[in-house]
XYZ file of N, CA and C in Angstrom:
798
model
N 0.948 -1.187 -0.104
C -0.133 0.304 -0.064
C 1.131 1.117 0.223
N 0.648 2.200 -0.546
C 1.453 3.194 -0.750
C 1.194 4.472 -0.218
N 2.016 5.206 0.445
C 1.595 6.004 1.394
C 1.535 7.203 0.521
N -0.037 7.715 0.280
C -0.277 8.769 -0.439
C 0.293 10.099 0.118
N -0.001 10.146 1.464
C 0.558 11.304 2.579
C 1.542 11.834 2.407
N 2.676 10.824 2.031
C 4.007 11.141 2.129
C 4.593 12.292 1.081
N 5.020 13.680 1.314
C 5.422 14.374 0.698
C 6.983 14.114 0.300
N 7.150 15.072 -0.816
C 8.711 14.877 -1.267
C 9.524 15.588 -0.459
N 9.108 16.051 0.370
C 10.223 16.789 1.402
C 11.040 15.145 2.792
N 11.441 15.756 3.513
C 11.336 14.849 4.872
C 10.917 13.832 5.294
N 10.863 12.394 5.554
C 9.751 11.780 6.275
C 10.005 12.083 7.793
N 9.163 12.690 8.222
C 9.193 12.929 9.855
C 8.453 12.400 10.729
N 8.701 11.404 11.227
C 8.822 10.711 12.662
C 9.002 11.240 14.102
N 7.588 11.225 14.590
C 7.794 11.695 16.355
C 7.621 9.910 16.796
N 9.135 9.785 17.999
C 9.191 8.701 19.234
C 8.410 9.080 20.044
N 7.492 8.897 20.236
C 6.356 8.980 21.569
C 6.229 7.697 22.067
N 6.077 7.874 23.877
C 5.444 7.274 24.501
C 5.394 8.135 25.880
N 4.281 8.164 26.355
C 3.850 8.913 27.572
C 4.702 8.594 28.877
N 5.162 7.382 29.070
C 5.919 6.557 29.943
C 7.496 7.060 29.638
N 7.911 7.406 30.697
C 9.583 7.331 30.923
C 10.613 6.311 31.046
N 11.486 6.255 30.621
C 12.572 5.257 30.631
C 12.458 3.634 29.584
N 11.432 4.249 28.628
C 11.182 3.207 27.931
C 12.090 2.911 26.126
N 13.100 4.189 26.708
C 14.332 3.912 25.453
C 13.778 4.571 24.026
N 13.072 6.318 24.257
C 13.046 7.304 23.201
C 13.833 7.933 22.908
N 14.702 8.191 23.669
C 16.076 8.863 23.455
C 16.755 7.996 22.547
N 17.127 6.916 23.511
C 18.310 5.687 22.991
C 17.763 5.889 21.549
N 16.459 5.597 20.800
C 15.822 4.838 19.965
C 16.037 6.080 19.065
N 15.955 7.697 19.666
C 16.125 8.411 18.264
C 17.428 8.623 17.967
N 18.198 8.436 18.645
C 19.528 8.873 18.111
C 20.511 7.537 17.650
N 19.877 6.714 18.122
C 20.607 5.387 17.797
C 19.689 5.186 16.123
N 18.447 4.916 15.768
C 18.343 5.214 14.837
C 18.337 6.213 13.762
N 18.422 7.350 14.301
C 19.236 8.747 13.737
C 20.569 8.274 12.727
N 21.623 7.612 13.750
C 22.677 7.381 13.152
C 22.738 6.138 12.138
N 21.681 5.123 12.712
C 21.856 4.097 11.784
C 21.570 4.204 10.522
N 20.520 5.620 10.310
C 19.973 6.035 9.129
C 20.941 6.490 8.109
N 21.876 6.967 8.536
C 23.039 8.059 7.887
C 23.926 6.871 7.760
N 24.223 5.903 8.126
C 24.849 4.709 7.735
C 24.449 4.360 6.751
N 23.117 4.357 6.401
C 22.033 4.480 5.143
C 21.805 5.337 4.365
N 23.277 6.258 4.153
C 23.384 7.067 3.188
C 21.884 8.068 3.069
N 21.331 8.117 4.539
C 20.354 9.009 4.516
C 20.750 10.400 4.930
N 19.965 11.538 5.236
C 20.818 12.910 5.555
C 19.253 12.607 6.645
N 19.945 13.219 7.965
C 19.005 12.960 9.327
C 19.110 14.359 10.229
N 17.355 15.079 10.425
C 17.504 15.917 11.283
C 17.034 15.531 12.785
N 17.633 15.411 13.893
C 16.628 15.258 14.906
C 16.424 16.454 15.592
N 15.237 16.634 16.400
C 14.465 17.701 16.864
C 14.382 17.410 18.221
N 15.058 17.420 19.342
C 15.138 17.199 20.767
C 14.003 18.123 21.480
N 12.737 17.571 21.539
C 12.037 18.040 22.011
C 11.348 18.058 23.692
N 12.649 17.549 24.464
C 12.366 16.824 25.836
C 13.502 17.935 26.371
N 12.572 18.705 27.448
C 13.348 20.008 28.239
C 14.476 19.106 29.043
N 14.638 17.945 28.896
C 16.079 17.497 29.850
C 17.165 17.001 28.577
N 16.759 17.307 27.209
C 17.960 17.778 26.612
C 18.678 16.317 26.184
N 18.211 15.111 26.682
C 19.115 14.037 26.403
C 19.568 14.019 25.126
N 18.936 13.942 24.247
C 19.250 13.749 22.821
C 20.439 14.239 22.317
N 20.414 15.699 22.983
C 20.873 16.922 22.412
C 22.669 16.577 23.727
N 22.780 15.915 24.668
C 23.735 16.104 24.902
C 24.367 14.074 24.507
N 23.508 13.652 24.087
C 23.731 12.050 23.636
C 24.173 12.063 22.260
N 24.335 13.304 22.002
C 24.587 13.954 20.477
C 25.899 14.778 20.518
N 26.505 14.913 21.642
C 27.868 15.584 21.649
C 27.685 17.061 21.588
N 26.226 17.784 21.997
C 26.173 19.129 21.960
C 26.292 19.469 23.394
N 27.357 20.291 23.646
C 27.416 20.893 24.999
C 26.674 22.124 25.004
N 26.272 22.109 26.712
C 24.827 22.758 27.009
C 25.565 24.341 26.771
N 26.708 24.864 26.800
C 27.019 25.928 26.325
C 26.766 26.303 24.935
N 27.094 25.149 24.273
C 27.041 25.808 22.582
C 25.563 25.671 21.816
N 24.535 25.306 23.171
C 23.112 25.786 22.497
C 22.513 26.726 22.988
N 23.148 27.776 21.874
C 22.550 29.016 22.067
C 21.037 29.166 21.296
N 20.779 28.433 20.653
C 19.269 28.743 20.062
C 19.210 27.246 20.059
N 17.625 26.776 20.462
C 17.163 25.693 20.778
C 15.888 26.052 20.073
N 15.229 24.285 20.189
C 13.171 23.724 19.953
C 12.904 25.297 20.660
N 13.129 25.335 21.382
C 12.018 26.658 22.460
C 12.256 27.523 21.449
N 13.245 28.321 20.530
C 13.415 29.321 19.837
C 12.757 28.948 18.402
N 12.994 27.805 18.094
C 11.982 27.181 16.896
C 10.795 26.946 16.999
N 10.079 27.203 18.039
C 8.846 27.049 18.228
C 7.870 28.489 18.503
N 8.954 28.970 19.431
C 8.120 30.183 20.322
C 9.142 31.766 19.457
N 10.015 31.542 18.868
C 10.660 32.813 18.418
C 10.844 32.783 16.834
N 11.105 34.158 16.287
C 11.109 33.480 15.061
C 12.573 33.557 14.352
N 13.220 32.757 15.093
C 14.935 32.421 14.561
C 14.795 31.267 13.234
N 15.844 32.184 12.785
C 16.270 31.601 11.176
C 16.437 30.083 11.469
N 16.681 29.370 10.579
C 16.835 27.933 10.597
C 18.196 27.747 10.922
N 18.839 28.318 10.133
C 20.602 28.070 9.978
C 20.912 28.624 11.450
N 20.516 28.963 12.257
C 20.751 29.421 13.475
C 20.283 28.326 14.662
N 19.313 27.657 14.765
C 18.688 26.325 15.340
C 19.251 24.851 14.691
N 19.661 24.645 13.369
C 20.080 23.871 13.126
C 21.734 23.569 13.093
N 21.974 22.664 14.522
C 23.668 22.577 14.280
C 23.971 20.912 14.008
N 24.932 20.977 13.299
C 25.427 19.677 13.041
C 26.190 18.887 14.288
N 26.581 17.621 14.140
C 27.008 16.740 15.255
C 28.395 16.175 14.641
N 28.393 15.286 15.478
C 30.333 14.335 15.096
C 30.238 13.295 14.049
N 28.584 13.124 13.736
C 28.296 12.053 12.626
C 27.999 12.835 12.002
N 28.674 12.680 10.254
C 28.479 13.920 8.732
C 27.052 13.000 8.587
N 26.141 14.098 8.644
C 25.104 13.934 7.753
C 24.259 13.835 8.569
N 24.198 13.907 10.234
C 23.459 13.998 11.232
C 23.390 15.364 11.898
N 22.022 15.886 11.887
C 22.101 17.139 12.466
C 21.443 17.421 13.349
N 20.664 18.550 14.418
C 20.189 18.287 15.546
C 19.474 19.736 16.028
N 18.676 19.995 16.633
C 17.783 21.019 16.839
C 17.600 20.760 18.617
N 18.979 21.313 18.863
C 18.917 21.149 20.654
C 18.169 21.192 21.243
N 17.736 20.660 22.775
C 17.280 21.304 23.780
C 17.517 21.776 25.024
N 16.891 22.508 25.773
C 17.647 22.915 27.188
C 16.467 23.142 27.829
N 16.843 22.999 29.620
C 15.596 23.319 30.346
C 14.287 24.631 30.249
N 14.737 25.260 29.106
C 13.799 26.346 28.768
C 12.548 25.756 28.039
N 12.655 24.868 27.516
C 11.589 24.190 26.786
C 10.616 23.914 27.986
N 11.115 23.631 29.147
C 10.009 23.183 30.119
C 8.617 24.137 30.398
N 8.818 25.598 30.331
C 8.531 26.486 30.116
C 7.297 26.712 29.033
N 7.789 25.949 27.980
C 6.943 26.489 26.619
C 5.578 25.927 26.216
N 5.228 24.959 27.251
C 3.766 24.514 27.166
C 3.081 25.397 27.851
N 3.185 26.217 29.190
C 2.193 27.276 29.367
C 2.551 28.779 28.287
N 3.501 28.610 27.651
C 3.865 30.060 26.602
C 2.977 29.439 25.475
N 2.622 28.240 25.021
C 1.756 27.841 23.682
C 0.639 27.881 23.888
N 0.350 27.714 24.887
C -1.511 28.101 25.516
C -1.695 29.133 25.169
N -1.016 30.394 25.217
C -1.532 31.528 24.761
C -1.312 31.762 23.013
N -1.077 31.126 22.613
C -1.220 30.846 21.237
C -1.899 29.996 20.512
N -2.677 30.886 19.659
C -3.624 30.938 18.956
C -3.390 29.513 17.985
N -2.223 29.423 17.396
C -1.684 28.230 16.650
C -0.706 27.301 17.447
N -1.228 27.050 18.781
C 0.014 26.665 19.742
C 0.031 25.226 19.296
N -0.785 24.439 18.392
C -0.652 23.088 18.280
C 0.347 22.986 16.817
N 0.012 23.760 15.984
C 1.011 23.850 14.410
C 1.910 24.523 14.161
N 2.702 24.828 15.667
C 4.339 25.663 15.684
C 5.251 24.598 15.030
N 5.418 23.534 15.198
C 6.469 22.795 14.730
C 6.167 22.505 13.327
N 4.920 22.097 13.311
C 4.714 21.809 11.985
C 4.826 22.902 10.931
N 5.066 24.142 11.412
C 4.700 24.964 10.248
C 6.523 25.023 10.321
N 7.150 25.277 11.615
C 8.744 25.548 11.526
C 9.415 24.555 10.994
N 8.752 23.800 10.654
C 9.215 22.136 9.493
C 8.935 22.624 8.173
N 8.282 22.963 7.849
C 7.957 23.212 6.267
C 7.997 24.659 5.897
N 8.892 25.369 6.624
C 9.627 26.583 5.759
C 10.366 26.061 4.548
N 10.082 27.089 3.595
C 11.086 26.614 2.264
C 12.541 26.489 2.618
N 12.951 27.330 3.342
C 14.225 27.373 3.583
C 15.242 25.611 3.701
N 14.148 24.765 4.483
C 14.194 23.787 5.243
C 14.654 22.796 4.032
N 14.499 23.023 2.714
C 14.542 22.464 1.477
C 16.209 22.250 0.979
N 16.910 23.721 1.454
C 18.143 23.347 1.313
C 18.700 22.454 1.820
N 18.381 21.903 2.745
C 18.892 21.269 3.771
C 18.805 19.843 3.520
N 17.885 19.553 2.191
C 17.763 18.215 1.806
C 17.473 16.986 3.011
N 16.780 16.994 3.952
C 17.212 15.878 4.459
C 15.747 15.088 4.416
N 16.587 13.556 4.568
C 15.739 12.434 4.077
C 14.568 12.028 5.351
N 15.273 12.410 6.801
C 14.160 12.157 7.790
C 14.560 13.029 8.655
N 13.250 13.335 9.239
C 13.748 14.460 10.846
C 12.957 13.167 11.941
N 13.822 13.159 12.692
C 13.158 12.460 13.909
C 12.820 13.178 15.277
N 11.383 13.256 15.943
C 11.522 13.900 16.791
C 11.377 13.323 18.032
N 12.449 13.438 19.048
C 12.233 12.886 20.721
C 11.023 13.644 21.399
N 10.348 13.444 21.748
C 8.927 13.417 22.084
C 9.309 13.452 23.960
N 9.168 14.566 24.643
C 8.894 14.041 26.160
C 7.882 13.291 26.453
N 8.428 12.836 27.930
C 7.663 11.601 28.302
C 5.913 11.945 29.008
N 5.611 12.480 28.129
C 4.703 13.276 28.868
C 3.193 13.262 27.328
N 1.917 13.184 27.314
C 1.182 13.354 26.802
C 0.726 15.243 26.777
N 1.642 16.178 26.680
C 1.342 17.636 26.615
C 1.622 18.377 25.293
N 1.476 19.610 25.344
C 1.350 20.492 24.175
C 2.639 20.547 23.158
N 3.813 19.979 23.573
C 4.840 19.831 22.878
C 4.829 18.366 22.362
N 4.418 17.184 22.880
C 3.708 16.199 22.297
C 2.689 16.251 21.154
N 1.769 16.747 21.268
C 1.134 17.040 20.378
C 1.550 17.850 18.905
N 2.276 19.143 19.282
C 3.257 19.522 18.130
C 3.891 18.418 17.573
N 4.564 17.749 18.177
C 5.405 16.723 17.286
C 4.376 15.770 16.443
N 3.221 14.860 17.202
C 2.308 14.483 16.282
C 1.542 15.059 15.091
N 1.383 16.433 15.092
C 1.108 17.278 13.735
C 2.051 17.722 13.191
N 2.804 17.712 13.392
C 4.378 17.831 12.627
C 4.703 16.790 11.570
N 4.100 15.434 12.384
C 4.718 14.452 11.832
C 4.090 13.310 10.999
N 4.547 12.719 10.511
C 3.969 11.924 9.212
C 3.548 10.156 9.900
N 4.193 10.338 10.977
C 3.736 9.030 11.655
C 4.657 8.896 13.234
N 4.128 8.269 13.929
C 4.866 7.988 15.675
C 5.003 6.257 15.562
N 6.875 6.369 16.013
C 7.356 5.404 16.584
C 7.135 5.315 17.776
N 6.327 4.246 18.410
C 6.683 4.261 19.997
C 7.479 2.897 20.482
N 8.316 2.968 20.990
C 8.976 2.200 21.943
C 8.358 1.847 22.953
N 8.595 0.280 23.070
C 7.775 -0.173 24.333
C 8.751 -1.008 24.902
N 8.665 -0.846 26.128
C 9.792 -1.591 27.171
C 9.232 -3.130 27.664
N 9.802 -3.959 27.453
C 9.445 -5.482 27.446
C 9.325 -5.633 29.168
N 8.095 -5.334 29.442
C 7.956 -5.332 30.896
C 6.796 -5.284 31.233
N 6.117 -5.574 32.205
C 4.383 -5.958 32.921
C 3.912 -4.558 32.888
N 2.628 -4.798 32.260
C 1.827 -3.661 31.979
C 2.430 -2.678 31.196
N 3.209 -3.076 29.798
C 3.707 -2.744 29.096
C 2.740 -1.996 27.793
N 1.790 -3.276 27.546
C 0.801 -2.931 26.855
C -0.621 -1.857 27.245
N -0.431 -1.703 28.337
C -2.028 -1.214 28.746
C -1.418 -0.011 28.800
N -0.180 0.664 29.151
C 0.113 1.993 28.997
C 0.207 2.674 27.373
N -0.445 1.784 26.368
C -0.198 2.130 25.049
C -1.994 2.748 24.983
N -3.136 2.039 25.333
C -3.935 3.300 25.061
C -4.252 4.231 25.287
N -3.682 5.035 26.415
C -3.647 6.247 26.271
C -2.834 7.202 25.164
N -2.077 6.640 24.867
C -1.025 6.737 23.272
C -2.097 7.065 22.595
N -2.669 5.823 22.223
C -3.679 5.156 20.737
C -4.851 6.421 20.902
N -5.311 7.010 22.379
C -6.299 7.654 21.805
C -5.790 9.009 21.555
N -4.595 9.852 22.162
C -3.786 11.320 21.453
C -3.916 11.114 20.263
N -3.182 9.780 19.703
C -2.847 9.773 18.138
C -4.607 10.049 17.632
N -5.069 8.861 17.824
C -6.708 9.372 17.712
C -7.760 10.667 17.541
N -7.123 11.588 18.930
C -7.347 12.955 18.721
C -6.895 14.129 17.801
N -5.532 13.508 17.485
C -4.802 14.382 16.612
C -5.100 14.224 15.251
N -5.743 12.970 14.579
C -6.201 12.831 13.472
C -7.188 13.268 13.571
N -8.471 13.715 14.681
C -9.386 14.293 14.153
C -8.755 15.715 14.113
N -8.366 16.507 14.903
C -8.207 17.691 15.346
C -7.226 18.604 14.267
N -6.123 17.602 13.817
C -5.064 18.256 13.174
C -4.176 17.971 12.463
N -4.239 16.114 12.085
C -3.579 15.764 10.947
C -4.079 14.188 10.943
N -5.300 14.193 10.274
C -5.804 13.313 9.360
C -5.024 12.118 9.102
N -3.797 12.116 8.648
C -3.129 11.005 7.967
C -1.688 10.588 8.859
N -2.370 11.029 9.858
C -1.046 10.419 11.241
C -1.462 8.915 11.610
N 0.022 8.042 11.681
C -0.203 6.362 11.573
C 0.703 6.532 12.290
N 0.878 5.166 12.717
C 1.894 4.401 13.632
C 2.728 3.967 12.505
N 3.841 4.276 12.693
C 4.940 3.891 11.911
C 5.129 2.688 12.523
N 5.432 2.452 13.929
C 5.181 0.870 14.059
C 6.059 0.750 15.760
N 5.732 -0.422 16.154
C 6.111 -0.467 17.966
C 7.026 -0.920 17.644
N 8.065 -0.567 18.676
C 9.232 -1.143 18.869
C 9.728 -1.534 19.968
N 9.838 -3.193 20.502
C 10.128 -3.571 21.746
C 11.688 -3.149 22.168
N 11.776 -2.196 23.209
C 13.167 -2.519 23.343
C 13.146 -2.874 24.903
N 14.971 -2.791 25.522
C 15.126 -3.782 26.699
C 15.082 -5.052 26.844
N 14.840 -5.894 26.190
C 14.412 -7.161 25.517
C 15.694 -8.050 26.034
N 15.192 -8.662 26.708
C 15.882 -10.283 27.397
C 15.395 -11.316 27.455
N 15.845 -12.038 26.049
C 15.832 -13.084 25.561
C 15.425 -14.885 26.226
N 15.956 -14.115 27.800
C 16.708 -15.195 28.418
C 15.147 -15.192 29.667
N 14.646 -13.905 29.467
C 13.476 -13.765 30.534
C 12.058 -14.271 29.752
N 11.505 -14.658 30.596
C 10.279 -14.740 30.384
C 9.391 -14.189 30.348
N 9.288 -12.851 31.064
C 8.704 -11.757 30.850
C 8.605 -11.166 29.690
N 9.868 -10.853 28.722
C 10.229 -10.958 27.885
C 9.503 -11.340 26.434
N 9.808 -12.395 26.546
C 9.202 -13.139 25.880
C 7.578 -12.956 26.075
N 6.970 -12.966 27.217
C 5.239 -12.770 27.069
C 4.731 -11.567 26.514
N 5.750 -10.334 26.742
C 4.785 -9.065 26.242
C 5.669 -9.394 24.712
N 6.571 -9.638 24.468
C 6.670 -10.276 22.763
C 4.917 -10.749 21.990
N 5.100 -11.618 22.858
C 3.955 -12.451 22.182
C 2.703 -11.574 22.289
N 2.107 -10.992 23.617
C 0.929 -10.265 23.596
C 1.316 -8.985 22.728
N 2.463 -8.659 22.350
C 2.615 -7.160 21.819
C 2.197 -7.841 19.914
N 2.379 -8.832 19.707
C 2.562 -9.376 18.243
C 1.165 -10.007 18.130
N 0.274 -10.991 19.263
C -0.956 -10.998 18.997
C -1.915 -9.944 19.190
N -1.560 -8.769 19.645
C -2.392 -7.563 19.658
C -2.713 -6.559 18.460
N -0.888 -6.371 18.194
C -1.088 -5.414 17.005
C -0.446 -5.775 15.905
N -0.161 -6.875 16.062
C 0.349 -7.819 14.805
C 1.352 -7.219 14.024
N 0.785 -7.019 12.623
C 2.429 -6.189 12.143
C 2.416 -4.901 12.130
N 2.163 -3.971 13.046
C 2.385 -3.043 13.706
C 3.744 -2.907 14.388
N 4.133 -4.314 14.688
C 5.334 -4.559 15.707
C 6.732 -4.825 14.861
N 7.205 -4.006 14.776
C 8.773 -4.522 14.233
C 9.257 -5.780 14.470
N 9.622 -6.015 13.539
C 10.304 -7.485 13.572
C 11.830 -7.448 14.485
N 12.335 -6.229 14.359
C 13.512 -6.068 15.272
C 13.398 -5.717 16.821
N 13.778 -6.561 17.509
C 13.803 -5.938 18.916
C 15.037 -5.395 19.427
N 15.218 -4.602 20.598
C 16.267 -4.014 20.923
C 17.001 -4.399 22.154
N 17.972 -5.621 22.378
C 18.115 -5.843 23.437
C 18.672 -5.357 24.542
N 18.299 -5.743 25.882
C 19.469 -4.728 27.238
C 20.528 -5.437 26.855
N 21.003 -4.127 26.838
C 22.930 -4.224 26.727
C 23.340 -2.762 27.041
N 24.651 -3.792 27.813
C 24.940 -2.477 28.412
C 25.904 -1.289 27.549
N 26.282 -1.928 26.200
C 26.972 -0.926 25.575
C 26.176 0.389 24.914
N 24.760 -0.162 25.097
C 23.465 1.024 24.475
C 23.140 1.670 25.478
N 23.478 1.435 26.796
C 23.393 2.147 28.081
C 24.842 2.822 28.184
N 25.980 2.404 28.096
C 27.167 3.320 28.142
C 27.262 4.453 27.393
N 27.105 4.127 25.971
C 27.347 5.059 25.115
C 26.924 6.184 25.074
N 25.566 6.973 25.847
C 25.393 8.284 25.918
C 26.389 9.010 27.010
N 26.945 8.165 27.892
C 27.694 9.056 28.951
C 28.876 9.290 27.870
N 29.353 8.783 26.451
C 30.550 9.386 25.758
C 30.090 10.012 24.815
N 28.724 10.452 24.906
C 28.066 11.875 24.171
C 28.020 11.099 22.611
N 27.905 9.760 22.098
C 27.829 9.207 20.805
C 26.974 7.909 20.883
N 26.107 7.690 19.703
C 25.669 6.909 19.449
C 26.679 5.129 19.434
N 25.406 4.278 20.081
C 26.032 2.942 20.317
C 27.101 2.760 18.990
N 26.696 2.957 17.621
C 26.781 2.519 16.202
C 28.351 2.854 16.465
N 28.419 4.275 17.305
C 30.096 4.785 17.268
C 30.614 4.467 18.255
N 30.130 4.004 19.556
C 30.881 3.481 20.626
C 31.389 1.912 20.738
N 30.572 1.323 20.084
C 31.023 -0.188 20.241
C 30.138 -0.568 18.630
N 30.663 -0.405 17.662
C 30.031 -0.801 16.215
C 29.340 -2.195 16.075
N 30.098 -2.923 17.026
C 29.637 -4.610 16.755
C 29.237 -5.055 17.937
N 28.477 -4.462 18.680
C 27.757 -4.860 19.737
C 26.287 -5.175 19.539
N 25.741 -6.188 19.763
C 24.176 -6.439 19.789
C 23.612 -5.340 19.676
N 23.616 -4.176 20.739
C 22.232 -3.063 20.597
C 22.948 -2.244 19.000
N 23.932 -2.222 18.359
C 24.430 -1.624 17.223
C 23.717 -2.556 16.210
N 23.984 -3.684 16.099
C 23.614 -4.506 15.196
C 21.695 -4.708 15.153
N 21.160 -4.501 16.479
C 19.492 -4.018 16.188
C 19.250 -2.695 15.573
N 19.897 -1.763 16.042
C 19.390 -0.661 15.408
C 19.756 -0.448 13.757
N 20.588 -0.962 13.370
C 21.191 -1.075 12.082
C 19.735 -1.950 11.022
N 19.235 -3.073 11.994
C 18.095 -4.026 11.942
C 17.123 -2.946 11.224
N 16.759 -2.424 12.295
C 15.474 -1.403 12.673
C 15.447 -0.329 11.351
N 16.646 0.306 11.297
C 16.760 1.423 10.341
C 16.348 1.045 8.729
N 16.823 -0.560 8.645
C 16.269 -1.273 7.541
C 15.306 -1.670 7.367
N 14.489 -1.543 8.853
C 13.063 -2.224 8.434
C 12.298 -0.406 8.301
N 12.988 0.381 8.772
C 12.045 1.622 8.622
C 12.405 1.977 7.209
N 13.407 2.142 6.658
C 13.614 2.035 5.104
C 12.552 1.311 4.428
N 12.421 0.465 4.613
C 11.398 -0.684 3.656
C 10.064 -0.243 3.596
N 10.276 0.207 5.162
C 8.383 0.285 5.080
C 8.254 1.786 4.373
N 9.285 2.874 4.315
C 8.797 3.907 3.705
C 9.077 3.660 2.005
N 9.579 2.956 1.579
C 9.640 2.720 0.188
C 8.375 1.425 -0.441
N 7.884 0.980 0.679
C 6.376 0.422 0.398
C 5.015 1.845 -0.134
């Protein structure tokens, strides 16, 4: 089935789950790096006030002069907010704690839900020739996450392989349904990604079985293993693909990138 809603510009994927600690930022960083290995040009939008995606891609706090806060709420030129990273072909709009006040300020703006959508569709964006834009959402279903979903073509949902994992999906699915009705009728689920998977653990296997039986082909074939190299890489400010290219975690994210590219080509 062709994706008729896909424009000629970059494919925009929001990486979202209102639950913290499920691997959203880890997935954003490493999927971006894996797509770059596949000759794609990628922009990461750090939409989490914690700024972990920015830190994980080596952007020092002092270097974040203009951020996603400015992208949303100030008339700032794209050249000033889009930063290069150590990985060639991988760019980022960084975040700082300033973003934590954005939700309150957005409420007063009549275009509050469409600010990111409009910012990412400036004609100036064409000159960057990005293939993918990955949005690292905050761990809540607030106005920032709604902005991401209205800006995006699809939502990728990391799902930790733990008890009650599927129950937390219902609120997220409800939010996606509401966004379809209110501002982005073509928004779809890019895929459900099982993270922190331990094949020796019966619970991980049970969660996978439940996810595949309930959600079918929405669940990626690739699962991200619980891997110490994946956990260590952010402290060295690099994706796991650079930190330990031969690790199981790096291989898993390469496999995920191939799945994402294959789905985009359908």
